[in-house]
Structures are given as structure tokens and as C-alpha cells.
mmCIF file of C-alpha atoms and ligand atoms in Angstrom:
data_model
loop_
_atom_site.group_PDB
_atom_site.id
_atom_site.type_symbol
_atom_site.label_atom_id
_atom_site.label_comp_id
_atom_site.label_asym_id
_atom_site.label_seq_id
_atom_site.Cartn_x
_atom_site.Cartn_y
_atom_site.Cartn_z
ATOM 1 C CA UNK M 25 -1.185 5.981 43.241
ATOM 2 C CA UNK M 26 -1.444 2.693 42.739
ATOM 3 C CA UNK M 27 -0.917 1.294 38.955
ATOM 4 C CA UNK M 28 -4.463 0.565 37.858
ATOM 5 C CA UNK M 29 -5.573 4.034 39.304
ATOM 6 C CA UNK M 30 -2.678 5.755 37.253
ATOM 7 C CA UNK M 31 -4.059 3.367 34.229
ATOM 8 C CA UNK M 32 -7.154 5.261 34.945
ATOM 9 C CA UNK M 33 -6.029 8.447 35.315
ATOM 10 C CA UNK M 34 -4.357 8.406 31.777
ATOM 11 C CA UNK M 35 -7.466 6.974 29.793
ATOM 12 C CA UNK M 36 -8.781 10.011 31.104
ATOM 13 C CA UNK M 37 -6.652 12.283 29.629
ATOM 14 C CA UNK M 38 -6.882 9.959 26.136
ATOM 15 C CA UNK M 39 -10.538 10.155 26.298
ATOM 16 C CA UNK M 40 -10.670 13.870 26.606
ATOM 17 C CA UNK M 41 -7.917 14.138 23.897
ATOM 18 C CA UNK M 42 -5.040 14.558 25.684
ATOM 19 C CA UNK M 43 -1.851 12.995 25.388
ATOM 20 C CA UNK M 44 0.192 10.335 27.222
ATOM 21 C CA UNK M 45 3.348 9.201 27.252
ATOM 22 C CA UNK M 46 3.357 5.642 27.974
ATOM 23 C CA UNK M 47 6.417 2.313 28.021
ATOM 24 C CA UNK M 48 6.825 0.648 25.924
ATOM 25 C CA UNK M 49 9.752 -2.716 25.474
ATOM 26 C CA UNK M 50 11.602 -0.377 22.667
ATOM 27 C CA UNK M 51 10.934 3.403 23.789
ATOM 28 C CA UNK M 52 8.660 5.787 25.540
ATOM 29 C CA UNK M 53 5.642 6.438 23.301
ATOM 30 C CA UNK M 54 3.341 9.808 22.967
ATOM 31 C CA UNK M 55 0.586 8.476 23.144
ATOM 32 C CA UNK M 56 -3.427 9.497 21.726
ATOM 33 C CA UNK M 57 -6.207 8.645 20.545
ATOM 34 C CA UNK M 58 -5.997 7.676 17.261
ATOM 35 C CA UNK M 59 -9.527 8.171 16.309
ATOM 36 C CA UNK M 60 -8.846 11.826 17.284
ATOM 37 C CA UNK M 61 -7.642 14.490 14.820
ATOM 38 C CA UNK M 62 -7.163 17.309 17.235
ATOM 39 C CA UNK M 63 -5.373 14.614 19.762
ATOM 40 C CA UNK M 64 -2.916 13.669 16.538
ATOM 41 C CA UNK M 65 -2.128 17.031 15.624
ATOM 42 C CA UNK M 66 -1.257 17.865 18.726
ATOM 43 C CA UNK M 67 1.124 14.928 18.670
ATOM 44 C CA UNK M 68 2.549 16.340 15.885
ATOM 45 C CA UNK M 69 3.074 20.156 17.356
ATOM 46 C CA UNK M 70 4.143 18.897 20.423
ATOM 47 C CA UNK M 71 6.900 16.653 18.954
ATOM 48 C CA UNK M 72 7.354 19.538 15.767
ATOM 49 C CA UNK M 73 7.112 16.201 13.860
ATOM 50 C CA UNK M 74 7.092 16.943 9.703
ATOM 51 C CA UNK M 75 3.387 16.116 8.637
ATOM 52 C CA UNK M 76 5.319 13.537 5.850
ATOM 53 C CA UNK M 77 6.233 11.266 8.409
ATOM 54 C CA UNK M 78 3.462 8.875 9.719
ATOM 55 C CA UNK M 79 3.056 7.111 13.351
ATOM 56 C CA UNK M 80 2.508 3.654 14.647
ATOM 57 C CA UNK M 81 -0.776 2.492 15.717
ATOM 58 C CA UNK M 82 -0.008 0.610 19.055
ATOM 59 C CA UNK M 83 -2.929 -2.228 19.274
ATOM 60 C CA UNK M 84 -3.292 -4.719 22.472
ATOM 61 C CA UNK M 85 -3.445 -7.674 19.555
ATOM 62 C CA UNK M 86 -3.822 -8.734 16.353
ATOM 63 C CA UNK M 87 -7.897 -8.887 16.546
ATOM 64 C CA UNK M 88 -7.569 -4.864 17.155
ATOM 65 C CA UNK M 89 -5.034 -4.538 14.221
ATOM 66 C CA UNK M 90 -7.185 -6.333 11.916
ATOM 67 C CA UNK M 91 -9.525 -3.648 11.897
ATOM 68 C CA UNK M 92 -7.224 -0.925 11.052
ATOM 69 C CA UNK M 93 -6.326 -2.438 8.019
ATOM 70 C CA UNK M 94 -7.734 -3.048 4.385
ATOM 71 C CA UNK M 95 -6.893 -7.086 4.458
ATOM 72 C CA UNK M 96 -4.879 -9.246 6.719
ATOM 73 C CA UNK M 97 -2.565 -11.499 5.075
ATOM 74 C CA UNK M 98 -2.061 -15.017 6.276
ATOM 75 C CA UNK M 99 2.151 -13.209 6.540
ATOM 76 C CA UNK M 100 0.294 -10.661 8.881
ATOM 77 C CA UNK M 101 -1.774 -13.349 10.889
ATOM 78 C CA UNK M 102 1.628 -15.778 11.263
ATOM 79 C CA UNK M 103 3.954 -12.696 11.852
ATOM 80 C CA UNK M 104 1.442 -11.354 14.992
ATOM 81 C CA UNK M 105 1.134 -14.927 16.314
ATOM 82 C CA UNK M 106 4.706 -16.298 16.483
ATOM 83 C CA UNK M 107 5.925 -12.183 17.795
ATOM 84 C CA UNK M 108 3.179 -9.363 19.478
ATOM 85 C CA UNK M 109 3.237 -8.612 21.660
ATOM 86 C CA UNK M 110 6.835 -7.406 20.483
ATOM 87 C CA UNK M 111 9.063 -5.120 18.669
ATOM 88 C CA UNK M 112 7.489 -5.987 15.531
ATOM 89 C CA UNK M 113 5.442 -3.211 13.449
ATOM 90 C CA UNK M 114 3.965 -4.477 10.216
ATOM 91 C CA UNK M 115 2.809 -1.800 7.006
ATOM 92 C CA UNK M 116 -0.855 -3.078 5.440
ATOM 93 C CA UNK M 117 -2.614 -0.619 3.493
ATOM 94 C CA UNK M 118 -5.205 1.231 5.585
ATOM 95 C CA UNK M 119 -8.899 1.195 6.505
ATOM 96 C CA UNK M 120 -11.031 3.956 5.721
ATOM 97 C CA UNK M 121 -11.345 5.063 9.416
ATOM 98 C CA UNK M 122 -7.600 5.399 10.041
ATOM 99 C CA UNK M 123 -7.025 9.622 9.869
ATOM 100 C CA UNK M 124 -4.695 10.336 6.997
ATOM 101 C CA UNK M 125 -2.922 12.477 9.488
ATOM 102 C CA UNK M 126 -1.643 8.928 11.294
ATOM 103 C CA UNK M 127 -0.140 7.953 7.581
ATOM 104 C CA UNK M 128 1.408 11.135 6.651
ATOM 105 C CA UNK M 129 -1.467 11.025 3.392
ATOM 106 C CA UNK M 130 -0.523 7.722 2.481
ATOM 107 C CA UNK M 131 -2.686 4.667 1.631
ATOM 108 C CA UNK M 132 -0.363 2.836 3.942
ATOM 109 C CA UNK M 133 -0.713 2.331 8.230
ATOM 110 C CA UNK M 134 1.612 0.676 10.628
ATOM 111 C CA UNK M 135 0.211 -1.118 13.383
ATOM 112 C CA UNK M 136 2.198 -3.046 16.385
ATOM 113 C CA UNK M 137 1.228 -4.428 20.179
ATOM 114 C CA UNK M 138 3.602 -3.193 22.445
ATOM 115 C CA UNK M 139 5.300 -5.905 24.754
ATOM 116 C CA UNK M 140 4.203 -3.910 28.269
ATOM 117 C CA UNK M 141 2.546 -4.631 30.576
ATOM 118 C CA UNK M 142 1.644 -1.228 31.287
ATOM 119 C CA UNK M 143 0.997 -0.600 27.520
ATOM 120 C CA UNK M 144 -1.274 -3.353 27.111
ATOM 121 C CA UNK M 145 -3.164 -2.266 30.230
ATOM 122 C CA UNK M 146 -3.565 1.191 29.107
ATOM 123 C CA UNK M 147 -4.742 -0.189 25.750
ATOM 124 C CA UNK M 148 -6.483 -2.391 27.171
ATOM 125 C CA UNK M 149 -8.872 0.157 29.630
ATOM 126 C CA UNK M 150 -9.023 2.589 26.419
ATOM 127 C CA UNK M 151 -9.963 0.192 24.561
ATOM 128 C CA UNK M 152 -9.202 1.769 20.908
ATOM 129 C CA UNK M 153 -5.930 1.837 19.245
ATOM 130 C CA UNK M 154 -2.840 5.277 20.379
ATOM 131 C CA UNK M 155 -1.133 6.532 18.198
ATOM 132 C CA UNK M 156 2.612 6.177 20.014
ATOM 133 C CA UNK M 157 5.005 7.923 18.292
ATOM 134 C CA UNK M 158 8.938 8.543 20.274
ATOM 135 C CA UNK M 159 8.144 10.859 23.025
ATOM 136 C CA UNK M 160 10.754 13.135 21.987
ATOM 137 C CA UNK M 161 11.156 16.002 20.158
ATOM 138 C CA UNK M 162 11.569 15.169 16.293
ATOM 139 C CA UNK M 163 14.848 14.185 14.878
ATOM 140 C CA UNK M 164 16.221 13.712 18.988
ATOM 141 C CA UNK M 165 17.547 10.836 20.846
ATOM 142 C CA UNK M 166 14.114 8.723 21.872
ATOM 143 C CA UNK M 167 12.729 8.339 25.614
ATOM 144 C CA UNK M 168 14.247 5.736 27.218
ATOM 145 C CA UNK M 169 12.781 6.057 31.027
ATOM 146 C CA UNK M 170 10.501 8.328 32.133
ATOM 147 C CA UNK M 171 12.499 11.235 33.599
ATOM 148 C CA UNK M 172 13.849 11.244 29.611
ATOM 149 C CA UNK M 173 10.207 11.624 28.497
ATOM 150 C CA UNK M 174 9.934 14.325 31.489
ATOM 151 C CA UNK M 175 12.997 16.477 30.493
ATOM 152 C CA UNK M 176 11.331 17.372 26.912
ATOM 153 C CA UNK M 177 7.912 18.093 27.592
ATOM 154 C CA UNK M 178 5.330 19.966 30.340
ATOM 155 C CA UNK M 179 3.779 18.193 32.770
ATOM 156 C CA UNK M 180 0.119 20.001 31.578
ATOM 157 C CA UNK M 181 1.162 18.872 27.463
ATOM 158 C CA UNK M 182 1.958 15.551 28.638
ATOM 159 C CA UNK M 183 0.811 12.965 31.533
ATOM 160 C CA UNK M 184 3.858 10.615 31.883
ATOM 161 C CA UNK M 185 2.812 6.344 32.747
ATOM 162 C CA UNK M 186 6.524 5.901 34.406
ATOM 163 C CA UNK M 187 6.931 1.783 33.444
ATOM 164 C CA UNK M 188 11.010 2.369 34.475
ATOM 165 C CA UNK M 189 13.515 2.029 32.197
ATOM 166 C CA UNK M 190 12.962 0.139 28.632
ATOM 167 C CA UNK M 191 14.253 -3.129 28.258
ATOM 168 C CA UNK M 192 14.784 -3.022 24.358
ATOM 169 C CA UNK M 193 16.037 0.253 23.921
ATOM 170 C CA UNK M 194 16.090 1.188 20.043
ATOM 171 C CA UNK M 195 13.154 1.097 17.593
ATOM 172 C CA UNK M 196 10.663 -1.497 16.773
ATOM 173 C CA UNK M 197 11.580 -3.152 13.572
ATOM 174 C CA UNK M 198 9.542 -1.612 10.997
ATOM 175 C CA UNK M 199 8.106 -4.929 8.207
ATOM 176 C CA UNK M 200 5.984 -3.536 5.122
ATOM 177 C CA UNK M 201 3.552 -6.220 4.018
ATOM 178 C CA UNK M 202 1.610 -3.979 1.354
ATOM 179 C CA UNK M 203 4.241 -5.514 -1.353
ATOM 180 C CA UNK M 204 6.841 -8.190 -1.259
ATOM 181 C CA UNK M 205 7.912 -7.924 1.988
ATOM 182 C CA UNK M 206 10.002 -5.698 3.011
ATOM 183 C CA UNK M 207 11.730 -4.233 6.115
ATOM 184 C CA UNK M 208 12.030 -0.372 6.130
ATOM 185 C CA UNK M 209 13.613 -0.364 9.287
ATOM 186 C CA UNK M 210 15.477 -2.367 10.700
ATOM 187 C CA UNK M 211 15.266 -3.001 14.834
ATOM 188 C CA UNK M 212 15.358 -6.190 17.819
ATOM 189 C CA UNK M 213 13.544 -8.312 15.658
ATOM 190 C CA UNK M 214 15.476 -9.514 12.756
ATOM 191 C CA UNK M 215 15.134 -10.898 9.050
ATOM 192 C CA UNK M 216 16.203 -14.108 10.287
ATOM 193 C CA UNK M 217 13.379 -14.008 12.655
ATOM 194 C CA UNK M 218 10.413 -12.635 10.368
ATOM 195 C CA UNK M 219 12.083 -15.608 7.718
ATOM 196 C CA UNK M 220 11.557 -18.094 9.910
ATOM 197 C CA UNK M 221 8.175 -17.324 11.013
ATOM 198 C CA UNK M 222 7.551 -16.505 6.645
ATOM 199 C CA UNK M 223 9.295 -19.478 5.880
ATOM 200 C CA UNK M 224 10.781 -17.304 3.211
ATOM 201 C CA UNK M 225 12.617 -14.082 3.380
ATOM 202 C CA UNK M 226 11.613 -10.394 3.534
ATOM 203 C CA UNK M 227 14.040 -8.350 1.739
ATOM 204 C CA UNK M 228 16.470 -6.665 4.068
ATOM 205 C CA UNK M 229 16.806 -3.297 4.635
ATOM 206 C CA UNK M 230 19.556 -1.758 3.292
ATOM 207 C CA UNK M 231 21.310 1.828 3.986
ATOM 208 C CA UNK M 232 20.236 4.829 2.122
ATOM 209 C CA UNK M 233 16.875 2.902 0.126
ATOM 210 C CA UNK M 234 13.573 4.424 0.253
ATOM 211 C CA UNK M 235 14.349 7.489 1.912
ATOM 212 C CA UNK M 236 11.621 10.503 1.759
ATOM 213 C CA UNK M 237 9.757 8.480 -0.384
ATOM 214 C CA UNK M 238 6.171 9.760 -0.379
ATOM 215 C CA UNK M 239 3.978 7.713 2.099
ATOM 216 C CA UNK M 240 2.148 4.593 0.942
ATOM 217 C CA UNK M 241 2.113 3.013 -2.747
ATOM 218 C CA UNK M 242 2.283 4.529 -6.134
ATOM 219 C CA UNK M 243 -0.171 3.217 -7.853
ATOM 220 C CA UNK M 244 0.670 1.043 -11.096
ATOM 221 C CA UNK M 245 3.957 0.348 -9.387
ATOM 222 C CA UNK M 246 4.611 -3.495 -8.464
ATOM 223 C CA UNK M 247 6.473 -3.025 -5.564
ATOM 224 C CA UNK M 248 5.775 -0.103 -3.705
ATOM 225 C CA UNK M 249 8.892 1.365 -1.861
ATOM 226 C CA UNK M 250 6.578 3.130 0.662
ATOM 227 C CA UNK M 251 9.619 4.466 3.379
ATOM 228 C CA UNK M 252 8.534 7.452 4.487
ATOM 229 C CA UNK M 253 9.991 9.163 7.982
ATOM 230 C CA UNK M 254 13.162 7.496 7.806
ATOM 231 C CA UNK M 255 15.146 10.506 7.502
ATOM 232 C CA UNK M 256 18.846 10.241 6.979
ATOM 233 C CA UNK M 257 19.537 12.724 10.254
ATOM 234 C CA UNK M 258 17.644 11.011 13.292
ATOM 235 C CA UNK M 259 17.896 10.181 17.296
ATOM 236 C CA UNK M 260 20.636 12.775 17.258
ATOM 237 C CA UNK M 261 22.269 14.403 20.321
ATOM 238 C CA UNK M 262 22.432 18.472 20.703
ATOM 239 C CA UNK M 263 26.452 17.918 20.158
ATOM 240 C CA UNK M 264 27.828 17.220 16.605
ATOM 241 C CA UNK M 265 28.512 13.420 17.551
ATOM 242 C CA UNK M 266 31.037 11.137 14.724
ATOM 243 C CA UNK M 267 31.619 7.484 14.484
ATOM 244 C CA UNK M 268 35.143 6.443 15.072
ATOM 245 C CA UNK M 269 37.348 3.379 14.098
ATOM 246 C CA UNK M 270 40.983 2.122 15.617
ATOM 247 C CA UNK M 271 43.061 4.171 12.702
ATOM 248 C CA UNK M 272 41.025 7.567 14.420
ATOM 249 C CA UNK M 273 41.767 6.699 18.254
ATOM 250 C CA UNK M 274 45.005 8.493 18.068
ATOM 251 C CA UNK M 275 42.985 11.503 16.537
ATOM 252 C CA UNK M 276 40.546 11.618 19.276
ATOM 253 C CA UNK M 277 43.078 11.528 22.507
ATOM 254 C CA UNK M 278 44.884 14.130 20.838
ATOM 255 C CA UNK M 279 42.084 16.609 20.830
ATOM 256 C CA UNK M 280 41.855 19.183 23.063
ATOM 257 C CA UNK M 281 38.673 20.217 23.809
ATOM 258 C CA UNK M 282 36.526 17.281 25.721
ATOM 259 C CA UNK M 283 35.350 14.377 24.058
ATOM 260 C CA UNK M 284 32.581 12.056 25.369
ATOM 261 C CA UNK M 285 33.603 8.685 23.760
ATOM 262 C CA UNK M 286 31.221 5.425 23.956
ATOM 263 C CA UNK M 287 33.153 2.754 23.695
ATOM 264 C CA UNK M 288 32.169 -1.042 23.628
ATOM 265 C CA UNK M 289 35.434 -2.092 23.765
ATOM 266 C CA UNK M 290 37.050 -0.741 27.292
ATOM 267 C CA UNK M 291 39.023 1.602 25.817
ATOM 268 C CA UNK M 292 40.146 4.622 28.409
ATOM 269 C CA UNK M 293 41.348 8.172 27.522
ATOM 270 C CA UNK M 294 42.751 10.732 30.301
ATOM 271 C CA UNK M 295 41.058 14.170 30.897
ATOM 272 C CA UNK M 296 40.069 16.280 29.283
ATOM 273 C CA UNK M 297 38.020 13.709 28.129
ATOM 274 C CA UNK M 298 35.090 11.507 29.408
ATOM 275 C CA UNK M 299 34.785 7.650 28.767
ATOM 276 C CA UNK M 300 30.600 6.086 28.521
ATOM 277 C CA UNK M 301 31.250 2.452 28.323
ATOM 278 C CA UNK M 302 28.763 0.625 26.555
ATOM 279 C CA UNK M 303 27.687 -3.351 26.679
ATOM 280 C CA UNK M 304 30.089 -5.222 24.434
ATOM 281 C CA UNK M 305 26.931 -7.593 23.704
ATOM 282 C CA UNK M 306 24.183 -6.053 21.103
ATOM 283 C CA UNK M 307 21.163 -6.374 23.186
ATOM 284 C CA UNK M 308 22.459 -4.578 26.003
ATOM 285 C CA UNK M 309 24.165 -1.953 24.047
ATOM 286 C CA UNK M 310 20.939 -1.481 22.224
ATOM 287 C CA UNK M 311 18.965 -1.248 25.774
ATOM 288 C CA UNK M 312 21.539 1.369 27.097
ATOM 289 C CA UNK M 313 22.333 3.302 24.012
ATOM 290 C CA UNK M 314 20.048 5.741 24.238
ATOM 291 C CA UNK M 315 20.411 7.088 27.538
ATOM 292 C CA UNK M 316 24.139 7.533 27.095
ATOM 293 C CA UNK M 317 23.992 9.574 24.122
ATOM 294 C CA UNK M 318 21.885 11.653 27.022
ATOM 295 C CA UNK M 319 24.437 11.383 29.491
ATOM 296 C CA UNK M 320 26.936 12.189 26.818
ATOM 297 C CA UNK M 321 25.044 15.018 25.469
ATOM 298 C CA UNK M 322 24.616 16.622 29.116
ATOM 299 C CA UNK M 323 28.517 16.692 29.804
ATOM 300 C CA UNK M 324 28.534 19.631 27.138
ATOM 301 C CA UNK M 325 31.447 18.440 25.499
ATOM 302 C CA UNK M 326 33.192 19.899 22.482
ATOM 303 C CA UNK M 327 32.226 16.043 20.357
ATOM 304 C CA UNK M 328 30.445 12.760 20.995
ATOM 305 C CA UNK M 329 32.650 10.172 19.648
ATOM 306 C CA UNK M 330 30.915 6.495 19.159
ATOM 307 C CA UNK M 331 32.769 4.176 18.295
ATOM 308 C CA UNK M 332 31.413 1.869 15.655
ATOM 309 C CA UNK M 333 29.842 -0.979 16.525
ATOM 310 C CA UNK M 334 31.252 -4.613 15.444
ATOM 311 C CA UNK M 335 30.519 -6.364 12.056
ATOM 312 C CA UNK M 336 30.466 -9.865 11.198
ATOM 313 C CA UNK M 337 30.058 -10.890 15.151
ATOM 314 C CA UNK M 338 27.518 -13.366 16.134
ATOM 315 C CA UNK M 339 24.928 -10.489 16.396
ATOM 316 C CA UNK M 340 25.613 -9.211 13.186
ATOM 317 C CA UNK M 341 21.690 -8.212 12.494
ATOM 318 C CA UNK M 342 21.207 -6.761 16.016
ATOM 319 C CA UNK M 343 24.068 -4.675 15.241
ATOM 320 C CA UNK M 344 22.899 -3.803 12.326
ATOM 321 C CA UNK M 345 19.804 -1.832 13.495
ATOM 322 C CA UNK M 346 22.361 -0.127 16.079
ATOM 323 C CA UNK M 347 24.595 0.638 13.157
ATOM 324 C CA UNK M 348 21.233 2.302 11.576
ATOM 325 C CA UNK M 349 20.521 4.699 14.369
ATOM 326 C CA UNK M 350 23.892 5.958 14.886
ATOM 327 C CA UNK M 351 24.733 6.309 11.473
ATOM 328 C CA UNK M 352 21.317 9.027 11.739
ATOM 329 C CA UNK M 353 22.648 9.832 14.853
ATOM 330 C CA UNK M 354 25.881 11.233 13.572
ATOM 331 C CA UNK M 355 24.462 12.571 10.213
ATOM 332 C CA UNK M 356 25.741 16.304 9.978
ATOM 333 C CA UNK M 357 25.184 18.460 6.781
ATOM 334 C CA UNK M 358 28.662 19.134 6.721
ATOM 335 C CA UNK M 359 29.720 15.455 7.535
ATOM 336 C CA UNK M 360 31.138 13.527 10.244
ATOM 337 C CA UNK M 361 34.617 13.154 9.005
ATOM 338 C CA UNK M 362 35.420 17.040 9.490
ATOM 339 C CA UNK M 363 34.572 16.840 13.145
ATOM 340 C CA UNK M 364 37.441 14.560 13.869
ATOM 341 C CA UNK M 365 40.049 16.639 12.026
HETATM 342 P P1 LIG K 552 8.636 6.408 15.709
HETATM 343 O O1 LIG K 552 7.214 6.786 15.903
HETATM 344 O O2 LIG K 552 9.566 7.451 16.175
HETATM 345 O O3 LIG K 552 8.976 5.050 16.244
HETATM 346 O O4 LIG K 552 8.813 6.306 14.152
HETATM 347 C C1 LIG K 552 7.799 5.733 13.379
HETATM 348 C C2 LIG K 552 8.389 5.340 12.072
HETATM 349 O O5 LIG K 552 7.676 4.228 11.562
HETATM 350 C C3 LIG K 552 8.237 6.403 10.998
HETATM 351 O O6 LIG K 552 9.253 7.361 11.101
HETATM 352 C C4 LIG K 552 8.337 5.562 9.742
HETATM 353 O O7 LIG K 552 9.680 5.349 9.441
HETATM 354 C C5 LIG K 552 7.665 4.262 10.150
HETATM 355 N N1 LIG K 552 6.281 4.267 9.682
HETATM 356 C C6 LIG K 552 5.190 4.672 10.364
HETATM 357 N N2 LIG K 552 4.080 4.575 9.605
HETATM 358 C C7 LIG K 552 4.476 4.113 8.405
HETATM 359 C C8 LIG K 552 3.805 3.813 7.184
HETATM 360 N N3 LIG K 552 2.496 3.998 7.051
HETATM 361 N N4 LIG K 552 4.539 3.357 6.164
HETATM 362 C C9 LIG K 552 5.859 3.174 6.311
HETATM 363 N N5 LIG K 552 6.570 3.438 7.424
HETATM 364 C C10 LIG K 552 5.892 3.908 8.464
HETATM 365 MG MG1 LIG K 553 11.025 8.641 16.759
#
């Protein structure tokens, strides 16, 4: 099939309220109609998403954002200029028409244009803005080819646009605007960035802020702290997985059982265990991160050990957002530290 007939193909399924995964530069979305309740819910069942936590609404543009949104700020207009399409997502408080499904009940909607081609042409022929939410089952590692998208759900649940493999790899950078602004989480495009476009700064995300907060502003409050879905245990692997430092090297070789270690650094370790390397440069860690917590998960081994990712380089902000989704990655009830021991 050629592209624009598989194009066609999935606005078909959209229109009749199906759901598509599509690429997208950061990860495989699930997409659906967002003006389509029984299309979103199924989004939700499919993925056994929590009804708290909201999706993105991918746009081609900001002319198609505008309308999903109560006002527009100049930030908004600048922000969508100088970076869509990108891995940019931006919080405004909602129009009527969004579905308080897409929010998670909140007066709050986040809205981004995908950089893809095939995304923007599938947006593009449907003409109305998808809901695009990981195309993964909640809380798990997110999609980052097709066959990932293809390994977690039925053909007849899910039509997949194969775009190959995504060139970001981890999360849009999520940028609420409804207050002061403020990045909830953090991703490829960085506070430096969104500064310079601002010309003043967005406060940073930090660790552990705004977690399970209920969707969208309190009202009376200044500054809303309107976080929802960022749940401390996230993109996690089947196997208990830990983040390791130089003092717990010896630690690891000495286990028994097998360990799948991703290492940045080119460290080796003999059988039983198995050595992922991983890009010692953010970007490209970021792009391939994903799919070898997959490969690491499907060696069955006894612990994923990751080890943790380099401050203070010159991509200290990229490596922040990596440092973000491992640190969910490895969040265990019972915490990391007595996996190693
Ligand atoms: P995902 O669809 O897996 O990329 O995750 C979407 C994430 O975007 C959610 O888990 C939230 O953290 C964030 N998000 C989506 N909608 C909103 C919103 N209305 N307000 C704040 N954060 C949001
Ligand atoms: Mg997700």
C-alpha cells in the first residue's frame, strides 16, 4: 500500500471511531478522534489508562490548537512559532467542546503538533484534532517502532501507521501556560529553549512536585499546580529494574542470577550476565532508550540494572528528562535499593 492510501485507510478507521496508532518524533501515539467519547474511552480501556490522567491533543498547527483552547497567549503564539511542529506540548485551559474525558475532569487541555510527516498527514486528511496518548499499556515502557506498538495490542483494537523507528525517543516536554509557566514534564525540548523563545524563564520542573494533583486549576489559587498523570511509577519494564552507580558495580558482577545492565559508559560484565550499551551522548540515548529496556525486558533476566545517567555534562537538561523516566522506570513499592542487595 502505498503511504497516502494507508493515510486513507486509517482516517477511516478514525472516522468510524476506531483507533490508530500513529509516529510520532517522541513515541508511537494511540490515536482517535477527539471529538469522540466512545473513541476516547476506548483509548482508555484499551491502554487500562486511570480516568485521572488526561491525553494530548495532537493538532497539525497552532491555527487548529487555537480552537481547543479558552485564550491563546502571545507565550502560546511565540512558543508554537519558534518549535511545532516539535516535542513541545503546552497546558491552556480548555474550550467548551474539548470532552472532559481528554482532561481527566479538569479545566485544563494539552495540545501539541507532532513533528511527522506521517502524523501531520494523517492529521492533516482527518482534519480534526487525535487524541495520541503512548500506545502502550499504562504505566509500560512507550512504543518506540511499530512492531513495539504491535506486540501490545490486536490488530482488530488497533490499525498500526508503521513511520519506522522514532527519532526522539522519550516524551514530549510537557509546558503549562494556564499560570506562570511552568514545565510539568520535562522532555527534548528544554527550559533553556522555551526561555529563549519567552525571553524569560518557565520554572523548571523539579522531582517529586505536583504529583496526583487533581487535573486543571483550583480555583482561588494563584498558581495552579495542575500535574496530573505524572505518576511516580511509569515507562517501567515487566522486570524489577534499579539504577546503579560505580560504588554498586562490584555488587552487580557479583550476582548470580542474570543481570541485563545498560550502560553508557562501555562497561562489560562476563556471563551470566548481558551487557545493552547505550549512546554515551543524550540525544541518542534518549532515541534508543526505550527499545532497550524492551530488549532488556525480553532476556527474562533476574534484574535490569541502568546505570545512571551523567550530571553536570554539557547535556545536563537532556539528561535530565532521561533521569525523569528512569527514575519512574525503576520506581518499586518496596524500593530500588533492596534489589541490588
Ligand atoms: P502520554 O500520553 O503518555 O504522553 O502522557 C500524557 C501526559 O501529559 C499525561 O500523563 C500528563 O502528565 C500530561 N498531560 C496531559 N494532559 C494534561 C493536562 N490537561 N494538564 C496537565 N498535564 C497534562
Ligand atoms: Mg505514556
Amino acid at each position: 500500500m502505498s503511504t497516502s492510501e494507508r493515510i486513507r485507510a486509517a482516517v477511516e478507521r478514525l472516522r468510524r471511531g476506531g483507533i490508530v496508532a500513529f509516529p510520532t518524533e517522541t513515541v508511537y501515539g494511540l490515536g482517535a478522534d477527539a471529538m469522540n467519547a466512545a473513541a476516547i474511552a476506548r483509548v482508555f480501556s484499551l491502554k487500562g489508562r486511570p480516568a485521572s490522567n488526561p491525553l494530548i491533543l495532537h493538532v497539525a498547527g497552532a491555527a487548529a490548537a487555537r480552537g481547543l483552547v479558552r485564550r491563546w497567549p502571545d507565550a502560546a503564539e511565540r512558543l508554537a512559532a519558534a518549535l511545532w511542529p516539535g516535542p513541545l506540548t503546552i497546558v491552556l485551559p480548555k474550550a467548551d467542546r474539548v470532552l472532559p474525558a481528554i482532561t481527566g475532569g479538569g479545566d485544563n487541555v494539552a495540545v501539541r503538533a507532532p513533528d511527522h510527516p506521517l502524523a501531520l498527514a494523517l492529521l492533516g486528511e482527518f482534519g480534526g484534532p487525535l487524541v495520541g496518548p503512548s500506545a502502550n499499556p499504562s504505566g509500560r515502557v512507550s512504543p518506540t517502532a511499530a512492531a513495539h506498538v504491535s506486540a501490545s495490542f490486536r490488530p482488530q483494537d488497533v490499525l498500526v501507521l508503521d513511520g519506522g523507528p522514532c527519532r526522539a525517543g522519550i516524551e514530549s516536554t510537557v509546558l503549562s501556560l494556564a499560570g506562570a509557566p511552568r514545565i510539568l514534564r520535562p522532555g527534548l525540548i528544554t527550559a533553556s529553549q522555551i526561555e529563549a523563545v519567552l525571553g524569560y524563564p518557565a520554572t523548571p520542573w523539579q522531582p517529586g512536585r505536583g504529583q496526583e494533583s487533581p487535573a486543571g486549576g483550583r480555583p482561588g489559587m494563584a498558581e495552579p499546580l495542575p500535574a496530573p498523570g505524572q505518576l511516580p511509577s511509569h515507562y517501567a519494564p515487566a522486570t524489577p529494574a534499579v539504577l546503579f552507580d560505580s560504588a554498586d558495580w562490584p555488587r552487580i558482577l557479583s550476582r548470580t542470577a542474570t543481570t541485563a545492565i545498560l550502560t553508557h559508559s562501555g562497561r562489560t560484565a562476563p556471563p551470566p550476565h548481558v551487557v545493552l550499551p547505550l549512546p554515551g551522548a543524550a540525544a541518542a540515548y534518549a532515541a534508543r532508550l526505550y527499545a532497550a529496556l524492551r530488549e532488556a525486558d525480553a532476556l527474562m533476566p533476574s534484574l535490569i540494572a541502568v546505570e545512571r545517567p551523567p550530571t553536570g555534562s554539557a547535556d545536563a537538561e537532556l539528561w535530565v528528562a532521561i533521569l525523569d523516566r528512569l527514575s519512574r522506570a525503576v520506581a518499586r513499592t518496596d524500593g530500588p535499593r533492596n534489589l541490588l542487595s
